[in-house]
Amino acid sequence: MAGSTLEIKDLHVEIEGQEILKGVNLTINGGEFHAVMGPNGTGKSTLASAIMGHPKYEVTQGEVLLDGENVLEMEVDERAQAGLFLAMQYPSEISGVTNSDFLRSAINSRREEGDEISLMKFIKEMDAKMDTLEIDKNMAQRYLNEGFSGGEKKRNEILQLMTIQPDIAILDEIDSGLDIDALKVVAKGINEMRDDAFGCLIITHYQRLLDYITPDKVHVMMQGRVVKSGGPELAKRLEEEGYDWIKEELGIEDETIGSK
Amino acid sequence: MAVEVSLPYDKQYVTEYSNKHSEPEWMKELRLSALEKSETLPMAKPDKTNIEKWNFTDFNHDVEGEVIDSLDNLPSEIQDFLDQENQTENLLIQRNHTAAFTQLNKELEDKGVIFTDIHTALRDHADLVKEYYMTEGVAVDEHRLTALHAALMNSGVFVYVPKGVQIEQPLQVIFWQEDDRASLINHVLVVAEENSSVTYVENYISHNTEAQTSANIVTEVIAKDNAKVSFGAVDNFAHGTTVYSNRRGIAGRDARIEWALGQMNEGNTVSENITHLVGDNSEGDTKTVVVGRGDQKQNFTTNIRHFGKESDGYILQHGVMKDKSSAIFNGVGKIDHGATKSNAVQESRVLMLSKDARGDANPILLIDEDDVTAGHAASVGRVDPVQLYYMMSRGIPKKEAERLIIHGFLAPVVNQLPVEAVKNQLTQVIERKVY
Ligand SMILES: Nc1ncnc2c1ncn2[C@@H]1O[C@H](COP(=O)(O)OP(=O)(O)O)[C@@H](O)[C@H]1O
Ligand SMILES: [Mg+2]
């Protein structure tokens, strides 16, 4: 099986009445790793949030299709069950709900009633993945993200990714706040996911993560649009030269939203 | 202004009712004088909830229930409150206003333990009941509802634990309002003599989602010197029953009263739970769990009052409000002058799950003594849509996400409940209420 396809077509998104995304087009196929890069405030998280169905973001135009199905008509949990996953830039903290109960509930939501994963099997799988990510075992019994350090939150997002095994994942700034050792560990987890069936959109504003995870395609976002796409060499050039040359090439003065 | 109490019950009715149950003369007099008072006394005034228009007078007063020959014949909604694996032998089931099933361990009976319905107690143990019935605990004339209760009391139980008797197995009572319009004007009287101990667990159950009635409950727990009473309850009245529930404890020297209350009613509810720590070194511990849903309005006052020196009072209450429900949590720790070295601690936490839910936590410390310790914590929070979004983004449906949050929020109280049976029942009832 070649996996799923996520198509983003002419996507326009508003937040509190302000248009942030102004027509984004992207297609991610199973087996492909895409990187979306761009300075802060150019709409990267907005893209990720709108695809997943964040309550604050309103899609005003365009479509998002997963294997031809209209994602935008689905509830958030249905999007996830259809195969989407978003590792969030700022994961929520949920008091009273342990990491472990949360994760088990997430797995069981994809299974039929009566076919829930056994506790033993679940613990075994979770333990193995926690080892890969070098996560302290007591994190399983801590409340979901509550009091986690920035790095712990990021690892926890990847733990969820690896346990849930979605078809298409979007990773929003999964590298921010990680030291180099943690970055390598997280990259290892993500690379373990790589196969023909798995598609991934990696959002970052540093090229650093891409030293460890080689993307097939690289896109640059500015002013709420994808302004340039290329191969891994584009990321390299951005690392060496920054974003100014793109702005110059395209005649952009201010790359953030709300400017022309 | 105040609604007229146009009670369909007059002196003649009350006299005949008392005669029908062959009550002692003092009881008949108590009823008649209470009836008179109910006409003039003001309505109860729970802080921050207006109950003037609530129904406390429109109901069926005297409804019999069929005798229960075998527990196996009970409907499953009632069976759910029995412990299938470890059911206590000491069980009383009240069906409407009839004691339909009563069972007490023979050894306990031989030791002088009394566990019987209130009508029987008034006939067979009249002097004992007289000594404690609305004398030390709740007074007839506190307000109109206590007077109405005293005038029209139509069911309940009497528990008496003689000196030095330790009861291991809990005493369980199920108050089953089977008739949609029956009103449980229920009186629970628990007397634990010196150096005794008992665990008492009760359930109120009804299924009148539409039909309107009301319950007027007075509970008095008297723990004599060095007695220990663990009182557990899971209240489960349906939406149609408006509830007034007054649970009062009186603790003597070195005595301890624990309340583990699962307040799971579906209708409008006023609950006051007051513990008087009268004796030196006495202890009161109240843990309350509430789940409100639909359009119900509730008011919970938990009050521990310290008179004795070195008395300890702990209040812990957690409430979850769903839908359009609202609830006020008043927590009061009051230390009287002279109650030196006393300690009053309380914690109230309220979580609202929807934008239309309302919750309010009011911690109050009233201290007339310098040499004491006291502390309180209160919080009112709302589940943020972004938190639900986060959980749902992993495939978890909204209801399941809420279920996880509710259990998580209530667990710190549920897990600490001193009565195992209540913990289990409560977990089940919460499970039903979260969907
Ligand atoms: N919660 C919000 N309220 C109002 N404006 C917002 C909010 N979140 C983002 N924005 C606006 O959208 C722009 C794009 O934000 P975002 O998508 O988070 O950018 P990026 O992820 O590329 O840094 C921001 O510059 C900001 O102006
Ligand atoms: Mg961002």
XYZ file of C-alpha atoms and ligand atoms in Angstrom:
723
model
C 0.000 0.000 0.000
C 1.276 3.412 -0.912
C -0.308 5.152 2.045
C -2.556 8.158 2.148
C -2.544 11.476 0.351
C -3.231 14.831 1.975
C -4.157 17.585 -0.447
C -4.359 21.214 0.613
C -5.965 23.385 -2.038
C -6.164 27.165 -2.036
C -6.574 27.239 1.731
C -7.638 30.560 3.265
C -7.867 30.813 7.044
C -8.942 33.562 9.405
C -8.393 34.000 13.086
C -10.630 36.444 14.905
C -11.602 38.005 11.608
C -8.053 38.505 10.334
C -6.998 36.544 7.288
C -3.798 34.628 8.030
C -3.563 32.050 5.262
C -4.076 33.453 1.803
C -4.262 30.447 -0.458
C -1.963 27.573 0.491
C -1.448 24.645 -1.900
C 0.420 21.500 -0.878
C 0.164 17.770 -1.523
C 1.752 15.164 0.711
C 1.804 11.535 -0.345
C 2.429 8.461 1.755
C 6.175 7.805 1.983
C 7.097 11.484 1.563
C 8.645 13.837 4.100
C 7.964 17.519 3.452
C 9.454 20.422 5.340
C 7.656 23.731 5.674
C 10.038 26.503 6.671
C 9.687 30.172 7.216
C 10.395 32.887 9.749
C 8.127 33.412 12.758
C 4.684 34.773 12.118
C 4.320 33.609 8.525
C 1.358 31.250 9.105
C 2.983 27.845 9.616
C 1.141 26.977 12.826
C -2.038 28.368 11.360
C -1.751 25.900 8.509
C -1.239 22.992 10.903
C -4.031 24.089 13.250
C -6.561 24.642 10.489
C -5.917 21.187 9.065
C -6.459 19.577 12.476
C -9.538 21.683 13.290
C -8.429 24.015 16.083
C -11.562 25.815 17.362
C -10.108 29.315 16.887
C -9.254 29.011 13.236
C -11.856 29.511 10.562
C -11.393 28.215 7.048
C -12.969 30.701 4.671
C -11.960 29.219 1.350
C -10.308 26.174 -0.187
C -10.232 22.539 0.775
C -8.287 19.884 2.595
C -8.701 16.336 1.352
C -7.421 13.121 2.843
C -7.621 10.398 0.201
C -10.300 12.478 -1.445
C -12.388 12.859 1.714
C -13.235 16.375 2.860
C -11.355 16.780 6.125
C -12.875 20.164 6.883
C -16.308 18.628 7.410
C -15.029 16.217 10.019
C -14.941 16.705 13.784
C -11.437 16.877 15.239
C -11.553 13.298 16.542
C -12.798 12.078 13.165
C -9.858 13.741 11.444
C -7.530 11.882 13.766
C -9.351 8.626 13.229
C -9.148 9.163 9.491
C -5.357 9.100 9.866
C -4.198 12.648 10.638
C -1.907 13.594 13.483
C -0.567 16.938 14.659
C 2.338 17.264 17.053
C 1.533 20.675 18.449
C 3.863 23.583 18.969
C 2.187 24.241 22.329
C 0.599 21.039 23.658
C -2.149 21.544 26.252
C -1.743 20.536 29.863
C -4.557 18.354 31.179
C -4.734 17.988 34.926
C -6.014 14.745 36.418
C -5.578 12.677 33.250
C -2.473 10.543 33.243
C -0.339 10.326 30.164
C -0.853 6.609 30.128
C -4.676 6.704 30.358
C -4.732 9.356 27.668
C -2.592 7.362 25.289
C -4.529 4.164 25.858
C -7.766 5.983 25.219
C -6.306 7.364 21.983
C -5.343 3.887 20.824
C -8.687 2.410 21.774
C -10.543 5.136 19.927
C -9.244 3.521 16.745
C -10.386 0.062 17.730
C -13.788 -1.539 17.800
C -15.627 -1.822 21.081
C -14.682 -5.141 22.637
C -11.342 -5.158 20.837
C -9.552 -2.728 23.154
C -5.811 -3.153 23.571
C -4.922 -5.232 26.625
C -3.266 -3.339 29.428
C -0.206 -5.599 29.291
C 0.291 -5.169 25.577
C -0.227 -1.435 25.861
C 2.338 -1.052 28.631
C 4.836 -3.135 26.699
C 4.455 -1.034 23.576
C 4.561 2.229 25.448
C 7.616 1.169 27.430
C 9.514 0.225 24.272
C 8.788 3.606 22.696
C 9.677 5.459 25.840
C 13.022 3.687 25.735
C 13.627 4.791 22.147
C 12.848 8.368 23.115
C 14.807 8.136 26.364
C 11.791 9.208 28.355
C 11.700 8.669 32.095
C 9.235 5.866 32.872
C 7.461 7.849 35.568
C 6.161 10.164 32.863
C 3.484 7.568 32.075
C 1.810 8.233 35.395
C 2.195 11.988 35.386
C -0.725 14.145 34.339
C -0.750 14.903 30.655
C 1.909 17.551 29.975
C 1.271 19.134 33.359
C 4.477 20.678 34.629
C 6.455 19.083 31.789
C 9.505 20.953 30.613
C 9.503 22.149 27.011
C 11.672 19.202 25.995
C 9.477 16.682 27.818
C 6.428 17.991 26.020
C 8.110 17.584 22.648
C 9.197 14.041 23.402
C 5.713 13.291 24.611
C 4.269 14.474 21.305
C 6.585 12.090 19.475
C 5.718 9.285 21.891
C 2.087 9.811 20.926
C 3.013 9.873 17.252
C 4.880 6.585 17.532
C 2.143 4.911 19.555
C -0.751 6.090 17.437
C 0.976 5.430 14.078
C -1.033 7.833 11.904
C -0.980 7.879 8.093
C -0.093 11.556 7.825
C 1.607 13.540 10.568
C 2.245 17.249 10.875
C 5.018 18.152 13.296
C 4.900 21.798 14.345
C 8.233 23.107 15.645
C 9.018 19.754 17.181
C 12.631 20.869 17.515
C 12.119 24.106 19.405
C 13.513 24.118 22.909
C 15.494 20.899 22.415
C 19.213 20.637 23.024
C 21.242 18.765 20.479
C 21.074 15.414 22.274
C 17.315 15.625 22.679
C 17.012 16.691 19.066
C 18.835 13.558 17.949
C 16.597 11.359 20.073
C 13.443 12.952 18.696
C 14.784 12.661 15.143
C 15.471 8.985 15.739
C 11.861 8.456 16.771
C 10.578 10.255 13.703
C 12.909 8.378 11.389
C 11.616 5.095 12.837
C 8.234 6.052 11.446
C 9.532 6.300 7.908
C 7.966 3.842 5.496
C 6.051 3.835 2.198
C 2.756 4.336 3.932
C 3.675 7.254 6.175
C 3.616 10.869 5.073
C 4.996 13.700 7.167
C 4.945 17.493 7.124
C 7.693 18.955 9.280
C 7.286 22.586 10.240
C 10.368 24.385 11.465
C 12.015 27.733 11.297
C 15.481 26.313 11.782
C 17.197 24.071 9.330
C 18.861 22.250 12.245
C 16.320 19.419 12.493
C 16.750 18.719 8.783
C 20.349 17.663 9.425
C 18.879 14.570 11.042
C 15.688 14.086 9.085
C 16.166 14.487 5.365
C 13.073 15.907 3.685
C 12.051 14.968 0.164
C 10.614 18.408 -0.438
C 11.083 21.803 1.163
C 8.567 24.667 1.084
C 8.999 28.201 2.287
C 6.076 30.128 3.746
C 5.777 33.887 3.846
C 2.762 36.161 4.228
C 0.461 33.182 4.596
C 1.434 31.485 1.335
C 3.935 28.932 0.105
C 6.283 31.201 -1.818
C 8.943 28.732 -2.846
C 9.347 24.955 -3.075
C 12.340 22.788 -3.806
C 14.387 19.783 -2.715
C 16.673 19.323 0.311
C 19.155 21.720 -1.262
C 16.712 24.569 -0.602
C 16.976 23.941 3.134
C 20.753 23.939 2.899
C 20.782 27.254 1.111
C 18.419 28.725 3.723
C 20.778 27.569 6.437
C 23.711 29.233 4.765
C 22.079 32.397 3.502
C 18.936 32.917 5.554
C 15.633 34.105 4.099
C 16.648 37.470 2.700
C 17.509 36.240 -0.766
C 14.003 34.805 -1.154
C 12.454 38.067 -0.066
C 14.600 39.899 -2.533
C 13.823 37.482 -5.330
C 10.082 37.850 -4.717
C 10.077 41.516 -3.805
C 8.814 40.903 -0.273
C 9.683 43.497 2.337
C 7.912 42.141 5.396
C 7.360 38.389 5.372
C 4.815 38.344 8.231
C 1.046 38.408 7.918
C -0.829 41.619 7.331
C 1.785 43.082 5.029
C 1.795 43.077 1.261
C -42.233 37.295 48.046
C -42.584 34.134 50.062
C -44.870 31.512 48.598
C -47.718 30.526 50.903
C -47.371 27.033 52.301
C -50.724 25.675 51.404
C -50.075 22.243 52.777
C -52.716 19.692 51.907
C -51.953 18.208 55.331
C -53.636 19.524 58.455
C -53.771 18.655 62.156
C -56.325 15.984 61.593
C -54.238 14.318 58.919
C -51.108 14.389 61.074
C -52.951 13.013 64.089
C -54.413 10.181 62.065
C -51.058 9.442 60.490
C -49.406 9.262 63.907
C -52.182 7.031 65.253
C -51.945 4.740 62.260
C -48.305 4.069 63.163
C -49.131 3.696 66.880
C -46.624 6.385 67.687
C -45.925 7.423 71.254
C -47.734 10.498 72.464
C -44.617 12.700 72.526
C -44.068 12.044 68.845
C -47.606 13.017 67.974
C -47.173 16.211 69.965
C -43.842 16.944 68.338
C -45.479 16.576 64.935
C -48.432 18.790 65.742
C -46.358 21.538 67.227
C -43.979 21.361 64.254
C -46.906 21.615 61.859
C -47.974 24.800 63.536
C -44.458 26.216 63.384
C -44.114 25.339 59.710
C -46.833 27.852 58.952
C -44.948 30.791 60.402
C -41.252 29.938 60.229
C -39.261 31.478 57.377
C -37.984 29.373 54.518
C -34.445 27.994 54.664
C -32.001 30.476 53.128
C -28.990 28.742 51.658
C -26.313 31.291 50.846
C -26.519 32.517 47.237
C -29.339 30.244 46.052
C -32.936 31.347 46.080
C -35.202 28.389 46.810
C -38.431 30.253 47.570
C -40.102 28.846 44.464
C -38.834 25.292 44.768
C -41.347 22.554 45.377
C -41.271 21.301 48.950
C -44.995 20.798 49.441
C -46.499 19.055 46.416
C -46.123 15.272 46.709
C -47.694 12.025 47.860
C -47.126 11.657 51.562
C -48.044 8.094 52.345
C -47.184 5.450 49.762
C -46.667 1.812 50.594
C -44.097 -0.387 48.923
C -44.224 -4.081 48.239
C -42.263 -6.335 50.549
C -39.079 -7.731 49.005
C -38.882 -11.519 49.426
C -35.618 -11.980 47.638
C -32.921 -9.568 46.549
C -32.783 -11.419 43.239
C -36.180 -9.975 42.368
C -34.990 -6.392 42.601
C -34.729 -4.441 39.365
C -31.218 -3.973 38.071
C -31.191 -0.229 38.870
C -31.434 -1.189 42.522
C -29.180 -4.235 42.280
C -26.478 -1.898 40.980
C -26.204 -0.501 44.476
C -25.635 -3.882 46.024
C -22.161 -5.282 46.086
C -22.410 -8.525 44.113
C -19.176 -9.958 45.462
C -19.103 -8.678 48.952
C -22.618 -7.697 49.957
C -22.963 -6.775 53.596
C -25.356 -8.873 55.630
C -26.669 -5.753 57.309
C -29.080 -4.389 54.789
C -32.299 -2.466 54.916
C -34.283 -1.567 51.830
C -36.986 1.003 52.145
C -39.443 0.997 49.265
C -41.457 4.214 49.186
C -42.433 4.458 52.844
C -42.292 0.770 53.697
C -39.357 -1.084 55.164
C -39.475 -3.803 52.521
C -36.391 -5.758 53.515
C -34.485 -5.739 56.799
C -31.572 -7.921 57.744
C -29.027 -7.641 60.537
C -26.243 -10.007 61.480
C -27.378 -12.178 64.418
C -24.281 -11.529 66.519
C -24.746 -7.805 66.229
C -28.361 -8.160 67.216
C -27.304 -10.162 70.265
C -24.861 -7.423 71.211
C -27.739 -4.976 71.287
C -27.191 -3.256 67.967
C -30.404 -1.742 66.619
C -30.854 -1.386 62.884
C -34.460 -0.849 62.001
C -36.881 1.460 60.251
C -37.961 4.576 62.094
C -41.596 3.524 62.576
C -40.588 0.289 64.256
C -37.992 2.138 66.311
C -40.629 4.580 67.542
C -42.689 1.655 68.779
C -39.975 -0.670 70.083
C -37.304 1.783 71.238
C -39.370 4.868 71.945
C -37.253 6.154 74.838
C -33.982 5.897 72.957
C -35.411 7.616 69.928
C -36.982 10.297 72.076
C -33.646 11.125 73.635
C -31.961 11.872 70.313
C -34.701 12.702 67.831
C -34.236 16.371 66.912
C -32.802 17.179 70.322
C -29.027 17.522 70.004
C -28.646 17.597 66.244
C -31.186 19.345 64.056
C -33.807 21.511 65.756
C -37.434 21.500 64.653
C -37.544 25.277 64.387
C -34.439 26.027 62.323
C -36.677 27.026 59.431
C -39.809 25.993 57.607
C -38.239 22.901 56.059
C -37.053 21.394 59.336
C -40.493 22.041 60.825
C -42.183 20.467 57.807
C -39.874 17.535 58.187
C -40.779 17.044 61.819
C -44.497 17.364 61.113
C -44.626 14.987 58.189
C -41.696 12.597 58.704
C -42.812 9.391 56.997
C -39.805 7.087 56.785
C -36.198 6.518 57.748
C -33.980 4.355 59.912
C -32.653 4.173 63.413
C -29.176 2.847 64.138
C -27.978 2.294 67.668
C -24.534 0.968 68.530
C -24.113 0.126 72.214
C -21.027 1.007 74.250
C -17.826 -0.597 73.098
C -19.339 -2.447 70.142
C -17.220 -2.362 66.996
C -19.166 -3.167 63.847
C -16.900 -4.441 61.096
C -19.308 -4.910 58.205
C -21.063 -1.767 57.038
C -24.741 -1.185 57.628
C -26.310 -0.381 54.274
C -29.655 1.249 53.605
C -31.288 1.780 50.248
C -34.032 4.377 50.248
C -35.935 3.638 47.098
C -38.493 6.170 46.023
C -40.199 3.773 43.631
C -43.387 5.782 43.240
C -42.872 8.811 41.012
C -44.689 11.157 43.353
C -43.797 9.711 46.742
C -41.960 12.081 49.000
C -39.261 10.723 51.256
C -39.499 12.814 54.387
C -36.841 10.674 55.744
C -35.220 10.689 59.121
C -31.937 8.914 59.705
C -30.780 8.723 63.282
C -27.430 7.125 64.054
C -26.352 6.892 67.685
C -22.919 5.468 68.451
C -22.310 5.059 72.156
C -18.932 5.525 73.858
C -16.023 3.599 72.363
C -18.111 2.096 69.592
C -17.574 2.209 65.858
C -19.757 1.782 62.815
C -19.744 2.330 59.077
C -23.089 3.294 57.640
C -23.771 3.585 53.909
C -26.956 4.870 52.323
C -28.361 5.374 48.870
C -31.312 7.416 47.772
C -32.680 6.233 44.455
C -35.567 7.357 42.281
C -36.411 7.344 38.577
C -39.006 10.107 38.219
C -37.392 12.091 35.443
C -40.608 14.012 34.702
C -43.036 13.632 37.597
C -42.405 16.198 40.309
C -42.029 15.470 43.975
C -39.679 16.433 46.752
C -37.594 14.872 49.470
C -37.012 16.414 52.880
C -34.269 14.564 54.665
C -32.856 15.042 58.109
C -29.929 12.946 59.232
C -28.516 13.061 62.726
C -25.305 11.317 63.693
C -24.410 11.277 67.356
C -20.912 9.996 68.111
C -20.348 9.755 71.855
C -16.948 9.931 73.496
C -14.328 8.049 71.543
C -16.870 6.673 69.088
C -16.138 6.523 65.398
C -18.789 6.862 62.697
C -18.028 6.553 59.009
C -21.022 7.792 57.127
C -21.117 7.160 53.382
C -23.831 8.176 50.962
C -24.454 8.129 47.265
C -27.539 10.257 46.587
C -29.200 9.412 43.362
C -32.582 11.115 43.139
C -33.918 11.643 39.628
C -34.582 14.990 37.988
C -38.181 15.277 39.213
C -37.305 15.167 42.893
C -36.419 18.453 44.557
C -34.199 17.661 47.492
C -33.587 19.239 50.839
C -30.990 17.217 52.734
C -29.697 18.165 56.137
C -26.972 15.941 57.547
C -25.795 16.856 61.002
C -23.099 15.300 63.164
C -22.338 15.748 66.846
C -18.951 14.481 67.987
C -18.072 13.954 71.634
C -14.626 13.800 73.223
C -12.096 11.912 71.083
C -14.902 11.023 68.702
C -14.543 10.994 64.943
C -17.207 11.488 62.285
C -16.321 10.923 58.648
C -18.695 11.873 55.890
C -18.141 10.471 52.397
C -20.852 12.002 50.272
C -21.456 11.371 46.606
C -24.062 13.982 45.759
C -25.295 12.705 42.437
C -28.898 13.897 42.428
C -30.282 14.950 39.063
C -32.740 17.525 40.365
C -32.524 20.769 42.291
C -30.822 20.130 45.585
C -30.014 21.977 48.767
C -27.644 20.072 50.939
C -26.277 21.154 54.240
C -23.832 19.073 56.118
C -22.829 20.427 59.495
C -20.589 18.733 62.011
C -20.340 20.000 65.559
C -17.066 19.079 67.184
C -18.274 19.379 70.739
C -15.790 17.243 72.641
C -12.097 17.925 73.081
C -9.873 16.222 70.546
C -12.794 15.332 68.306
C -12.454 15.139 64.561
C -14.718 15.808 61.604
C -13.820 14.902 58.059
C -16.138 15.657 55.161
C -15.452 14.619 51.611
C -17.978 15.518 48.960
C -18.130 14.746 45.276
C -20.685 16.372 43.006
C -21.527 16.023 39.336
C -24.161 18.457 38.094
C -25.775 18.202 34.689
C -28.786 19.274 32.696
C -30.434 22.376 34.124
C -30.186 21.506 37.800
C -29.404 24.063 40.468
C -27.624 22.970 43.593
C -26.342 24.447 46.800
C -23.920 22.639 49.087
C -23.016 23.969 52.463
C -20.427 22.056 54.377
C -19.742 23.368 57.796
C -17.561 22.124 60.608
C -17.961 23.911 63.870
C -15.305 23.619 66.563
C -16.269 23.880 70.212
C -13.870 21.333 71.726
C -10.181 21.973 72.251
C -7.743 20.366 69.859
C -10.525 19.505 67.467
C -9.692 18.841 63.824
C -11.978 19.619 60.922
C -11.283 18.748 57.293
C -13.480 19.616 54.349
C -12.643 18.478 50.839
C -15.152 18.967 48.047
C -14.829 18.612 44.299
C -17.644 19.369 41.888
C -17.979 19.073 38.134
C -20.652 21.102 36.393
C -21.811 20.103 32.941
C -24.388 21.472 30.504
C -26.386 24.312 32.073
C -26.080 23.131 35.642
C -25.043 25.417 38.426
C -23.846 24.881 41.958
C -22.717 26.910 44.921
C -20.226 25.382 47.322
C -20.104 27.062 50.685
C -17.415 25.676 52.928
C -17.421 26.961 56.468
C -14.906 26.323 59.211
C -15.952 27.953 62.470
C -13.824 27.876 65.586
C -15.494 29.064 68.769
C -13.740 30.914 71.537
C -12.058 28.420 73.842
C -11.504 25.753 71.179
C -7.763 26.169 71.532
C -5.292 24.232 69.387
C -8.038 23.442 66.912
C -7.361 23.040 63.229
C -9.767 23.872 60.409
C -8.769 22.968 56.877
C -10.830 23.089 53.736
C -10.449 22.730 50.032
C -13.130 23.278 47.396
C -12.581 22.822 43.703
C -15.095 23.291 40.943
C -14.643 22.473 37.288
C -17.058 23.652 34.622
C -17.239 21.688 31.433
C -19.368 23.963 29.305
C -19.753 27.661 28.803
C -23.266 27.585 30.247
C -22.306 25.772 33.447
C -21.863 27.796 36.619
C -19.907 27.005 39.722
C -18.980 29.007 42.758
C -16.776 28.079 45.692
C -16.967 30.183 48.836
C -14.522 29.242 51.540
C -15.317 30.854 54.850
C -13.284 30.738 58.037
C -14.845 32.215 61.161
C -12.409 32.140 64.023
C -12.994 33.428 67.548
C -9.872 31.963 69.086
C -6.227 32.929 68.628
C -4.483 29.691 69.374
C -5.592 27.725 66.296
C -4.454 26.731 62.820
C -6.583 27.061 59.728
C -6.258 26.996 55.989
C -8.342 27.019 52.902
C -7.965 26.602 49.193
C -10.602 27.130 46.582
C -10.606 27.177 42.824
C -13.133 27.433 40.067
C -12.002 26.492 36.587
C -13.392 25.831 33.187
C -12.253 23.265 30.682
C -10.835 25.219 27.821
C -11.998 24.260 24.294
C -8.328 24.061 23.321
C -7.779 21.308 25.907
C -10.629 19.304 24.408
C -9.240 19.972 20.944
C -5.875 18.626 22.023
C -7.382 15.419 23.336
C -9.685 14.993 20.352
C -6.768 15.503 17.985
C -5.579 12.069 19.132
C -8.837 10.480 18.013
C -10.556 10.610 21.385
C -14.244 11.561 20.989
C -15.390 14.604 22.922
C -17.500 12.622 25.391
C -14.604 10.334 26.164
C -12.289 13.294 26.616
C -14.762 14.789 29.082
C -15.038 11.460 30.835
C -11.278 11.330 31.333
C -11.220 14.900 32.612
C -14.127 14.361 35.025
C -12.734 11.160 36.488
C -9.360 12.813 36.777
C -10.794 15.815 38.532
C -12.832 13.805 41.016
C -10.284 11.053 41.626
C -8.361 12.894 44.361
C -11.524 12.845 46.457
C -12.981 9.518 45.342
C -9.711 7.706 46.014
C -9.600 9.036 49.537
C -13.146 8.108 50.499
C -12.913 6.055 53.667
C -15.737 3.699 52.744
C -14.850 1.169 50.064
C -18.472 0.465 49.100
C -19.092 4.154 48.475
C -15.972 4.449 46.369
C -17.144 1.654 44.083
C -20.734 2.844 43.833
C -19.633 6.349 43.170
C -17.259 5.376 40.396
C -20.159 3.610 38.680
C -22.603 6.458 39.137
C -20.079 9.005 37.882
C -19.505 6.812 34.855
C -23.239 6.958 34.103
C -23.411 10.700 34.614
C -20.504 11.670 32.421
C -22.244 10.514 29.241
N -4.354 33.436 18.713
C -4.124 34.406 17.806
N -4.821 35.543 17.845
C -4.603 36.531 16.931
N -3.688 36.441 15.951
C -2.959 35.335 15.858
C -3.140 34.251 16.773
N -2.295 33.267 16.428
C -1.618 33.723 15.368
N -2.007 34.945 15.012
C -1.496 35.757 13.898
O -1.211 34.901 12.853
C 0.112 35.084 12.411
C 0.675 33.730 12.017
O 0.847 32.983 13.188
P 1.385 31.508 13.143
O 0.605 30.720 12.182
O 1.419 31.044 14.544
O 2.858 31.736 12.596
P 4.136 30.798 12.630
O 3.719 29.475 13.129
O 4.591 30.774 11.213
O 5.127 31.478 13.515
C 0.841 35.739 13.550
O 1.800 36.644 13.118
C -0.232 36.468 14.295
O -0.321 37.787 13.837
Mg 4.298 28.411 14.855
